[in-house]
Coordinates of C-alpha atoms and ligand atoms in Angstrom, one line a residue:
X1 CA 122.6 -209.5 16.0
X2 CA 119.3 -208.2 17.4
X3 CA 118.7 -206.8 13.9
X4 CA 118.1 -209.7 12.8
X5 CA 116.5 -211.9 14.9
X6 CA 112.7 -211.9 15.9
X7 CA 111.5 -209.4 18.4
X8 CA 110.7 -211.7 21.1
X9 CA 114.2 -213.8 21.4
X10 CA 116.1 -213.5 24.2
X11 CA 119.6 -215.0 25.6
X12 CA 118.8 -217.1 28.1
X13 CA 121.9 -219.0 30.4
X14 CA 123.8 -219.3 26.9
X15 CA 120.6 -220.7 24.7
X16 CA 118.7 -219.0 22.0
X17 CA 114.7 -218.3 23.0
X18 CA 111.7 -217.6 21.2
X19 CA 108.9 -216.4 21.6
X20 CA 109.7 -218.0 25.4
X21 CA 110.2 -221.2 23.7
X22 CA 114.2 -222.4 24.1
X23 CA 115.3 -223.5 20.4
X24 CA 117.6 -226.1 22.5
X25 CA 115.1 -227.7 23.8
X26 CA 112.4 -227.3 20.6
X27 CA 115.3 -229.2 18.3
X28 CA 115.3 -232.1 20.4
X29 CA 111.5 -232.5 20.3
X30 CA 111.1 -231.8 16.4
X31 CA 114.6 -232.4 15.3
X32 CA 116.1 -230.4 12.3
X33 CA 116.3 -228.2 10.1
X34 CA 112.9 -226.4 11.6
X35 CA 111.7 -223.0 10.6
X36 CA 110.9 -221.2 13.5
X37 CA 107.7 -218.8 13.2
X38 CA 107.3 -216.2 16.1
X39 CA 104.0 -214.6 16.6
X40 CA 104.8 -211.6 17.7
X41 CA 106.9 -210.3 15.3
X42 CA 104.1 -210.9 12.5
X43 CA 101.9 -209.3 14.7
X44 CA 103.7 -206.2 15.2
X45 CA 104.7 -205.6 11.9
X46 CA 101.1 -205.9 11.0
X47 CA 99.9 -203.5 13.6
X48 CA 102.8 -201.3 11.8
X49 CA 101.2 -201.6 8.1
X50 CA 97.5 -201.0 9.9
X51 CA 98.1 -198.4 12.0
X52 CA 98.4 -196.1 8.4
X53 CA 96.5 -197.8 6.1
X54 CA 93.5 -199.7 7.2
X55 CA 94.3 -203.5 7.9
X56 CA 91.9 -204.5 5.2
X57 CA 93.9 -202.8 2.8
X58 CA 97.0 -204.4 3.6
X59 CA 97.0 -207.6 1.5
X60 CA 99.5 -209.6 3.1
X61 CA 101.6 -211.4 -0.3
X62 CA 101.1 -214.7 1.0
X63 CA 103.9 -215.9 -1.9
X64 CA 106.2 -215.3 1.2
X65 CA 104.9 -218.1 3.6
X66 CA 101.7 -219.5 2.3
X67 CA 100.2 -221.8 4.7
X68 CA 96.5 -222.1 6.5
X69 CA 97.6 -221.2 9.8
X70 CA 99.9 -218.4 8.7
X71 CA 96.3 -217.2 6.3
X72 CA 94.4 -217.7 9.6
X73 CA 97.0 -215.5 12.0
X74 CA 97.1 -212.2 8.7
X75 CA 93.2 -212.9 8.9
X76 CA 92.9 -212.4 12.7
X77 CA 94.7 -209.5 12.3
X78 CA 91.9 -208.1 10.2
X79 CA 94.6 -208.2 6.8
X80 CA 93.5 -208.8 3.4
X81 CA 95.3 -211.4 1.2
X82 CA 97.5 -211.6 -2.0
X83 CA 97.4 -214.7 -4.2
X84 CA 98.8 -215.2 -6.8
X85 CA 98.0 -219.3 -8.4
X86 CA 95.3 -221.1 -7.9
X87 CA 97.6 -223.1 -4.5
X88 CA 97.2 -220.0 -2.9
X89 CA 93.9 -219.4 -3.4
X90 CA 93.0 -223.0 -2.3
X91 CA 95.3 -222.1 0.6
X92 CA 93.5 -219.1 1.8
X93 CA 90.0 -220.4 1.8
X94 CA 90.4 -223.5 3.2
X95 CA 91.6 -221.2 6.0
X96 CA 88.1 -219.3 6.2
X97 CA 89.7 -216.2 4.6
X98 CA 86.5 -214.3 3.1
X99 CA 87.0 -214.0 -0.5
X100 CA 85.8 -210.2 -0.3
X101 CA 89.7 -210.2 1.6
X102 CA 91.1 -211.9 -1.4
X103 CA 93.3 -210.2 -4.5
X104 CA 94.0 -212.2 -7.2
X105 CA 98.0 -211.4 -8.9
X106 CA 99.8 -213.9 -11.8
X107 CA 101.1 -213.1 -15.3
X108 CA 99.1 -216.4 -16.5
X109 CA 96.1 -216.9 -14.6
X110 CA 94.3 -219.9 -16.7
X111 CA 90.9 -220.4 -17.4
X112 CA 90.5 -222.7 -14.6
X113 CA 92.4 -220.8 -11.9
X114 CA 89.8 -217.7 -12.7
X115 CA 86.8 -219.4 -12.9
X116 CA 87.5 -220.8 -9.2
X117 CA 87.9 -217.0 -7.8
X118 CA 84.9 -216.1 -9.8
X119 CA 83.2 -218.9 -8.2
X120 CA 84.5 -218.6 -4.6
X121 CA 83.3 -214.6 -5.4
X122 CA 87.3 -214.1 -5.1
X123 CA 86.7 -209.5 -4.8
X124 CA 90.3 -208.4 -6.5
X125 CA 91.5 -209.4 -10.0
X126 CA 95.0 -207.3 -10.9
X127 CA 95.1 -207.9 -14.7
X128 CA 97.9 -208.5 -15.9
X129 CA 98.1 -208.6 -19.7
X130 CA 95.5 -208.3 -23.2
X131 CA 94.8 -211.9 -23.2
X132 CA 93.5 -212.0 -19.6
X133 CA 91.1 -209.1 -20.6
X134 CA 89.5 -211.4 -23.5
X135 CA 89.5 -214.3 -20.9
X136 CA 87.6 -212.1 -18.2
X137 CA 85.1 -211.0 -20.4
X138 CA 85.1 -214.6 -21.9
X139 CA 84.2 -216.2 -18.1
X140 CA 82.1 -213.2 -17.5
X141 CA 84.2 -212.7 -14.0
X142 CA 82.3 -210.3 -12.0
X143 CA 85.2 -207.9 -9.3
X144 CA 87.2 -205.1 -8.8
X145 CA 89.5 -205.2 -11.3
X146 CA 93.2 -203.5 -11.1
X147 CA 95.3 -203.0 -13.9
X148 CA 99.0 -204.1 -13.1
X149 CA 101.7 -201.2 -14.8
X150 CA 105.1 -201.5 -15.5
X151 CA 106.0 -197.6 -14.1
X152 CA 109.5 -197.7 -15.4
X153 CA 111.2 -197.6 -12.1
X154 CA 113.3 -200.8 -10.9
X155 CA 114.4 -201.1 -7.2
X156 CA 116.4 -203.1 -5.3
X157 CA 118.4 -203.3 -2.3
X158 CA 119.3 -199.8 -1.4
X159 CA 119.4 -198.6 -5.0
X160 CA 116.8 -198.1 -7.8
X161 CA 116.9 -197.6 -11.9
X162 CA 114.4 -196.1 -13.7
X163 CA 114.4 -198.1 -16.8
X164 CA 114.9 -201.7 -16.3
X165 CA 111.5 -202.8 -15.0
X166 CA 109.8 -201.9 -19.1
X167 CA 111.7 -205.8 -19.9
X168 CA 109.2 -207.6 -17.7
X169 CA 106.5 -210.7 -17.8
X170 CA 104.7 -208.7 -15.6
X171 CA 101.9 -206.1 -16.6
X172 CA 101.8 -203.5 -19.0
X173 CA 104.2 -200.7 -20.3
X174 CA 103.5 -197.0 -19.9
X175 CA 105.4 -196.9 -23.2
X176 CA 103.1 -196.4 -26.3
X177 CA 100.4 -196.0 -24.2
X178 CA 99.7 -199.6 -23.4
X179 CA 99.1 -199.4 -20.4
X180 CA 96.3 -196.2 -21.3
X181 CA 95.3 -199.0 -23.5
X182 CA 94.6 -201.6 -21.1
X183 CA 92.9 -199.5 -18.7
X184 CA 90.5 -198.6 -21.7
X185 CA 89.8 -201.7 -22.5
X186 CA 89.3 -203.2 -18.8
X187 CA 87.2 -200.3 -18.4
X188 CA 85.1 -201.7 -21.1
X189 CA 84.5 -205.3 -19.5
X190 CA 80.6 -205.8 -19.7
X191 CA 80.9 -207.5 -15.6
X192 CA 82.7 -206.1 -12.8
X193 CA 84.3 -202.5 -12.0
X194 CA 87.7 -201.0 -13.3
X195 CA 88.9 -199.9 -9.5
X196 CA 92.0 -198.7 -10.4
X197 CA 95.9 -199.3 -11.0
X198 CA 98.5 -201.2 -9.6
X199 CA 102.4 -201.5 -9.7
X200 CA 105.4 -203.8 -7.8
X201 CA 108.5 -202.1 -8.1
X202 CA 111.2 -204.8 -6.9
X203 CA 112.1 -206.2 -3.6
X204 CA 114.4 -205.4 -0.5
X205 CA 113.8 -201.7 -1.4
X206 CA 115.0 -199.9 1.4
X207 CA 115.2 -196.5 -0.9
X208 CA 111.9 -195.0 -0.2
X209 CA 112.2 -192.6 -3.4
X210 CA 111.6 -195.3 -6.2
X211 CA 108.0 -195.5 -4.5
X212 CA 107.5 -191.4 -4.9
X213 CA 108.7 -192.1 -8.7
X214 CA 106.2 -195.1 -9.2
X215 CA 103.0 -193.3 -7.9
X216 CA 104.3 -190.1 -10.1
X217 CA 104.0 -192.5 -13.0
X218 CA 100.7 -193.8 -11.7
X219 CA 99.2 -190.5 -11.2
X220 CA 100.3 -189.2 -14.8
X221 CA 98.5 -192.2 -16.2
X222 CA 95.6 -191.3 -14.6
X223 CA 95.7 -188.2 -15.3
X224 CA 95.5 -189.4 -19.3
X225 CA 92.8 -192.3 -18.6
X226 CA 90.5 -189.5 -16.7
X227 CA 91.3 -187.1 -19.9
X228 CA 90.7 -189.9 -22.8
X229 CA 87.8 -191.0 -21.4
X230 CA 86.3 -190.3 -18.3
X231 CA 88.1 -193.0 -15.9
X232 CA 88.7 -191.8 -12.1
X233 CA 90.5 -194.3 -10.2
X234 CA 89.6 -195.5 -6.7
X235 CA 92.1 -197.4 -5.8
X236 CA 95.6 -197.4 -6.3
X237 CA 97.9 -200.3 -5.3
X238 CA 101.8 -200.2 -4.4
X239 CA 102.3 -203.6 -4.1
X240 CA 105.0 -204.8 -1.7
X241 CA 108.6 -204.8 -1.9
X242 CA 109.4 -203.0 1.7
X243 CA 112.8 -204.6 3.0
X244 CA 114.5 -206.0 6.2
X245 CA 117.9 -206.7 7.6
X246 CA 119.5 -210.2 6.8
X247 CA 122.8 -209.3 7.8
X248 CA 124.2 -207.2 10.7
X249 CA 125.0 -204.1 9.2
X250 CA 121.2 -203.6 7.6
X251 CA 118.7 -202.0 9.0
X252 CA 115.4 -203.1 9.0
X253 CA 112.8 -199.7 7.7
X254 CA 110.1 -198.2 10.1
X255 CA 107.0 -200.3 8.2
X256 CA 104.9 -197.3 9.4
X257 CA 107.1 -194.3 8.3
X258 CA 107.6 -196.2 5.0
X259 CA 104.0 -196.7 4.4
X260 CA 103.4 -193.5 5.9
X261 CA 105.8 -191.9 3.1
X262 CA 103.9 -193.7 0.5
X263 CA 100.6 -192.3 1.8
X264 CA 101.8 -188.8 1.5
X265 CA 103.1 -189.5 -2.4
X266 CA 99.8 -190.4 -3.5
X267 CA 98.3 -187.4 -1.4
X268 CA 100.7 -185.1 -2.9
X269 CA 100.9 -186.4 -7.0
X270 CA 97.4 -186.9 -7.6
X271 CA 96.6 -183.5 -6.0
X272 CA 99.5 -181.8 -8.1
X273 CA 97.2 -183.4 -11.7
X274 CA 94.1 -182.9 -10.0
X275 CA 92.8 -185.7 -9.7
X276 CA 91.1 -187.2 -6.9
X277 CA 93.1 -189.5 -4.4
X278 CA 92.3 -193.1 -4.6
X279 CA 92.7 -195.0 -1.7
X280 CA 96.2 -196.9 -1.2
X281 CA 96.3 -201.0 -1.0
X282 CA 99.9 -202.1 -0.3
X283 CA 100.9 -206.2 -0.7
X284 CA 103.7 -206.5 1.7
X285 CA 105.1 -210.1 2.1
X286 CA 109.0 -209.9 3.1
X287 CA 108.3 -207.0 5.8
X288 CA 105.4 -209.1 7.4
X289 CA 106.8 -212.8 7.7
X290 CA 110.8 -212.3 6.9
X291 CA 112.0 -211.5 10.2
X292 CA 109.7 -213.4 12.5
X293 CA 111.5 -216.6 11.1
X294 CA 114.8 -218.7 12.0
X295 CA 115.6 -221.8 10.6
X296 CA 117.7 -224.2 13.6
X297 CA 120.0 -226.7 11.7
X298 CA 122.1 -229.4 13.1
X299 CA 126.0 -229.2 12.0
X300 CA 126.8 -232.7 11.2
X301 CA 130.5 -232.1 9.5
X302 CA 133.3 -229.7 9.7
X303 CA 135.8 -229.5 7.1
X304 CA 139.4 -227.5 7.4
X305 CA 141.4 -226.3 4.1
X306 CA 144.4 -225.2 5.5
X307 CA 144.9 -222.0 3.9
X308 CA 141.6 -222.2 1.7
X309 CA 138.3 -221.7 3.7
X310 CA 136.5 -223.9 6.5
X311 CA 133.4 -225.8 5.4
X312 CA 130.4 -226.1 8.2
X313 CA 127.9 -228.6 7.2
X314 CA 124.6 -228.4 8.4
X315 CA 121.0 -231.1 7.6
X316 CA 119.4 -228.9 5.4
X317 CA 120.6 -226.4 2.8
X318 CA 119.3 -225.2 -0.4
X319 CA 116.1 -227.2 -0.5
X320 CA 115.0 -225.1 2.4
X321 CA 116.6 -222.1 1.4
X322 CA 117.3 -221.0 -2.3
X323 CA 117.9 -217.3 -1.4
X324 CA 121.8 -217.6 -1.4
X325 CA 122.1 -220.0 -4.6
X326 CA 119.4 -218.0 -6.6
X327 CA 120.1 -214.6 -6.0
X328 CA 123.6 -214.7 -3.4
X329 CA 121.0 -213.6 -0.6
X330 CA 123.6 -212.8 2.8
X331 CA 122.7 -214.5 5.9
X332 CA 124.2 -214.3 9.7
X333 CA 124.2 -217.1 11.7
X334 CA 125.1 -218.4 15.2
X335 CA 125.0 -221.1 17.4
X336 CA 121.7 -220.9 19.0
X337 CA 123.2 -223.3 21.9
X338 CA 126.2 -221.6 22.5
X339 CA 125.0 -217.8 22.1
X340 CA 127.7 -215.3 23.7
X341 CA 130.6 -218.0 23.0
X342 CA 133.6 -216.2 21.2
X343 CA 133.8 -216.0 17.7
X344 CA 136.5 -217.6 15.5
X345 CA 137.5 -217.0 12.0
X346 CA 135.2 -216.8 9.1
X347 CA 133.7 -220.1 8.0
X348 CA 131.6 -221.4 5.3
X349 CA 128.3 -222.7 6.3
X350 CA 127.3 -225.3 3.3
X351 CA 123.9 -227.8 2.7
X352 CA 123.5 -231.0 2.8
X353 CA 122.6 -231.3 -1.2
X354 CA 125.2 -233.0 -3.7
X355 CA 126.0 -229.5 -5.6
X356 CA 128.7 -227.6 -5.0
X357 CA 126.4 -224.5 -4.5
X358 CA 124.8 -225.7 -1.8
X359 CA 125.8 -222.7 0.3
X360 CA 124.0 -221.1 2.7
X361 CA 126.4 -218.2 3.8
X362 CA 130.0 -217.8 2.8
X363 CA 132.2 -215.8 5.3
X364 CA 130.3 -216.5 9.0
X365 CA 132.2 -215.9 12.2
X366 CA 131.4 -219.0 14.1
X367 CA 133.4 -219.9 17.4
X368 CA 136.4 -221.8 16.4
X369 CA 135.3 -225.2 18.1
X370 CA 132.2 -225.1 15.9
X371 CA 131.7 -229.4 15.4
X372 CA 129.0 -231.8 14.9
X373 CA 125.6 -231.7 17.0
X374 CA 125.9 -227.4 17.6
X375 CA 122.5 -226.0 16.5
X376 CA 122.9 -223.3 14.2
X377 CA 120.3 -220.7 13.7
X378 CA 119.9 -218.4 10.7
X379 CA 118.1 -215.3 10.9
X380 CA 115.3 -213.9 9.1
X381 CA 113.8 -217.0 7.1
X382 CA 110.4 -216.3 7.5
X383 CA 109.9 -215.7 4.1
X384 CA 110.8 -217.1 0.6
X385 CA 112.2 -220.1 1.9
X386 CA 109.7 -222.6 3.2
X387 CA 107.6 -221.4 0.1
X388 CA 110.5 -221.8 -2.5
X389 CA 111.4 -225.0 -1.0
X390 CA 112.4 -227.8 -3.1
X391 CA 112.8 -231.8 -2.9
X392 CA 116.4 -231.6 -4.7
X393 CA 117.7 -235.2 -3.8
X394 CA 114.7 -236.4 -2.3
X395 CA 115.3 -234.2 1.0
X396 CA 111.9 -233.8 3.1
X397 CA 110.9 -230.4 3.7
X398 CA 111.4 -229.0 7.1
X399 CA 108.2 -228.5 9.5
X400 CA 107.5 -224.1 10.5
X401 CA 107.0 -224.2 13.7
X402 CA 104.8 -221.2 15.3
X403 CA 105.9 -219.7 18.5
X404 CA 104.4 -217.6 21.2
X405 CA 104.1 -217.2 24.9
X406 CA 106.5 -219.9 25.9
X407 CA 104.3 -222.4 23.3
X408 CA 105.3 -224.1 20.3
X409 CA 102.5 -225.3 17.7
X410 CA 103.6 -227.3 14.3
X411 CA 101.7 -225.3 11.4
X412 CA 103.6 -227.6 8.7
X413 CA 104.5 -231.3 9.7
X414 CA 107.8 -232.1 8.7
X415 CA 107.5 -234.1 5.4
X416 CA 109.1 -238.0 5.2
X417 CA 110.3 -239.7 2.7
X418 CA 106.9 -241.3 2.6
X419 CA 105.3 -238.4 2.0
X420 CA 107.3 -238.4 -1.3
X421 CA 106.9 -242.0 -2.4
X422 CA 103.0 -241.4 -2.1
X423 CA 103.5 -239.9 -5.7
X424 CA 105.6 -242.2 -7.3
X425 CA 104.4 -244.9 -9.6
X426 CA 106.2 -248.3 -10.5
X427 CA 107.1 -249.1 -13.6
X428 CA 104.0 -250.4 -14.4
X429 CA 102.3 -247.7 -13.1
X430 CA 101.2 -249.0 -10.0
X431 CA 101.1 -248.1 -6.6
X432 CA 104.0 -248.8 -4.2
Ligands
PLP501 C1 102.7 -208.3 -7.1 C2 103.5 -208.5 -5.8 N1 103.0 -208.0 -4.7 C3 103.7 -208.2 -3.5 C4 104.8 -208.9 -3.5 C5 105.5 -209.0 -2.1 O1 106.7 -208.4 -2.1 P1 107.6 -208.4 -0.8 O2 107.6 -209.7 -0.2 O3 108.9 -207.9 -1.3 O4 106.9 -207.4 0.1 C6 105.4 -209.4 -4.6 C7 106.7 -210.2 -4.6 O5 107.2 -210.6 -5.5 C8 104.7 -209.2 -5.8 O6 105.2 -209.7 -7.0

């Protein structure tokens, strides 16, 4: 399980701890569901990213957890930051994050959104498409600018294609030279500076090789823009995508080798084209914030099919956590008051929400006396949960709750139901 779970948590006389705070005890004082957030772990994986590339060059993807404190803590840490809407941005400098730390990311950035980076002197734009060129130019938005490329190389989860990733909203195609295209023309914009060239290649990528194929693809684009017409890139940009262990048999990657593996791929393909070798930004999000998190729910209702499966209810479900329904994410999970006790047989653990996919993890061992008022935790929610989180049925969201030292700090209230009646409107419009 230690996989899994945050760096700092410990078994302690039966009960789950972390960050030296007991989940026991936190549960009672802030209820459930609660996303647990534990300092450390952040912090190390942080240290892991900057002790390769330079923190300032890390731009943590705050799409993961996006929150003031959590934009305070990457900021502390000397990290840069990925946005990617105008929320985010709002996000990070309300939390004092210079905007000469902020990149701006989005397939539709509106007028609006772009003239507030411009305004707040917002450093990074990745451009993502022909229209945004004409609006840049349009708002006279004065930054680095970084052209987002489509390399042709698709990974996920321990595999990766090299063909899928031309079908997407995002960025533009090598195909045709488009891409050669758009650098020429970003080049071209009468404000700002053409830096260089960026490129996402998936998520949960644990196979390292789809990133020596992406910065091949970069570097042989380059390699044309500098032949064409002159353009030498300064920066090139790998985006995130790094992965970590939900379930017990994964394996969470080395953040340092990984990196460390990607720094030697640009070494070695833009010295193979002569070219000279930009500097390397990286946007991780999942590998940053995904394992410092647990979410603690309360099982409220256990239902036996004899013969058919075992439903375990818990209080939240997938407002908190979409992963499972979206994309059939896997997730462990144990009782974080009962840790050590013997395992039964393999039970569903299901949501609260009226919809029959409201699963959080099919196929759990759980101890067979698993009943109402056990706390379950689940593993490695620290990112893309709380920020994908919903209101389906007019369920609050959860408070994150940061940990460290034995010290527990709410960095989201929990929301009430009054929190979402402040938006509604009578009939006639008024106020309730
Ligand atoms: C452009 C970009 N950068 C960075 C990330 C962060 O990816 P991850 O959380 O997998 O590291 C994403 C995620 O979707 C992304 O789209």
């Amino acid at each position: 399980m230690n996989n899994v779970l945050p760096d700092t948590a410990r078994e302690v006389a039966g009960r789950l701890t972390v960050g030296g705070v007991d989940l026991v005890d936190l549960a009672e004082e802030v209820g459930t569901p609660t996303i647990v957030l534990d300092r450390a772990t952040f912090e190390s994986r942080a240290k892991a990213f900057a002790s390769v590339v330079d923190a300032g060059r890390v731009f943590y993807a705050c799409k993961a957890l996006c929150c003031v404190a959590v934009c305070e803590m990457a900021d502390a840490l000397g990290l840069s930051l990925d946005v990617c809407t105008g929320g985010e941005l709002a996000t990070a400098l309300a939390a004092g994050v210079p905007p000469e730390k902020l990149l701006f990311h989005g397939n539709n950035k509106s007028e609006e959104e772009l003239s507030v980076a411009r305004d707040a002197g917002v450093a990074r734009v990745v451009i993502d498409s022909f229209d945004e060129i004409d609006r840049l130019e349009k708002l006279r938005v004065d930054a680095r600018f970084l052209v987002r490329v489509t390399p042709g190389v698709e990974a996920h989860t321990h595999e990766f294609i090299q063909t899928g990733q031309e079908d997407s909203k995002f960025g533009f195609t090598l195909a045709e030279d488009v891409a050669l295209e758009a650098l020429r023309r970003a080049a071209a914009l009468s404000r700002g500076e053409l830096a260089g060239v960026h490129a996402h290649i998936g998520s949960q990528i644990f196979e390292m090789a789809a990133y020596d194929l992406a910065v091949r693809r970069l570097a042989e684009l380059l390699r044309k823009a500098r032949d064409a017409f002159g353009f030498e890139a300064r920066e090139v940009n790998l985006g995130g995508g790094l992965g970590i262990a939900y379930t017990e048999d994964e394996l969470t990657p080395d953040p340092a080798e990984s990196v460390a593996r990607v720094a030697d791929a640009v070494q070695r393909e833009f010295t193979a084209l002569d070219l000279k070798v930009p500097e390397l930004l990286v946007e991780p999000g999942r590998s940053l914030i995904g394992s410092a998190g647990v979410t603690i729910y309360r099982v409220g209702t256990v239902k036996r099919i004899p013969g058919v499966r075992t439903y375990v209810s818990v209080d939240g479900g997938m407002s908190d956590n979409i992963r499972p329904a979206l994309y059939g994410a896997r997730y462990e999970a144990f009782l974080a008051n009962r840790m050590g006790a013997s395992e039964g047989p393999r039970v569903t653990v299901a949501g609260k929400h009226c919809e029959s996919g409201d699963v959080l993890i099919r196929d759990v061992r759980l101890p067979e006396d698993v009943g109402p008022g056990d706390l379950l935790c689940v593993p490695a929610t620290g990112g893309y949960t709380y920020s994908m989180a919903s209101n389906y049925n007019r369920i609050p969201r959860p408070p994150v709750v940061l940990v460290e030292d034995g010290k527990a700090t709410t960095i989201i209230e929990r929301e009430t139901s009054d929190d979402l009646l402040r938006l509604d409107r009578r009939l006639d419009g008024s106020a309730l």
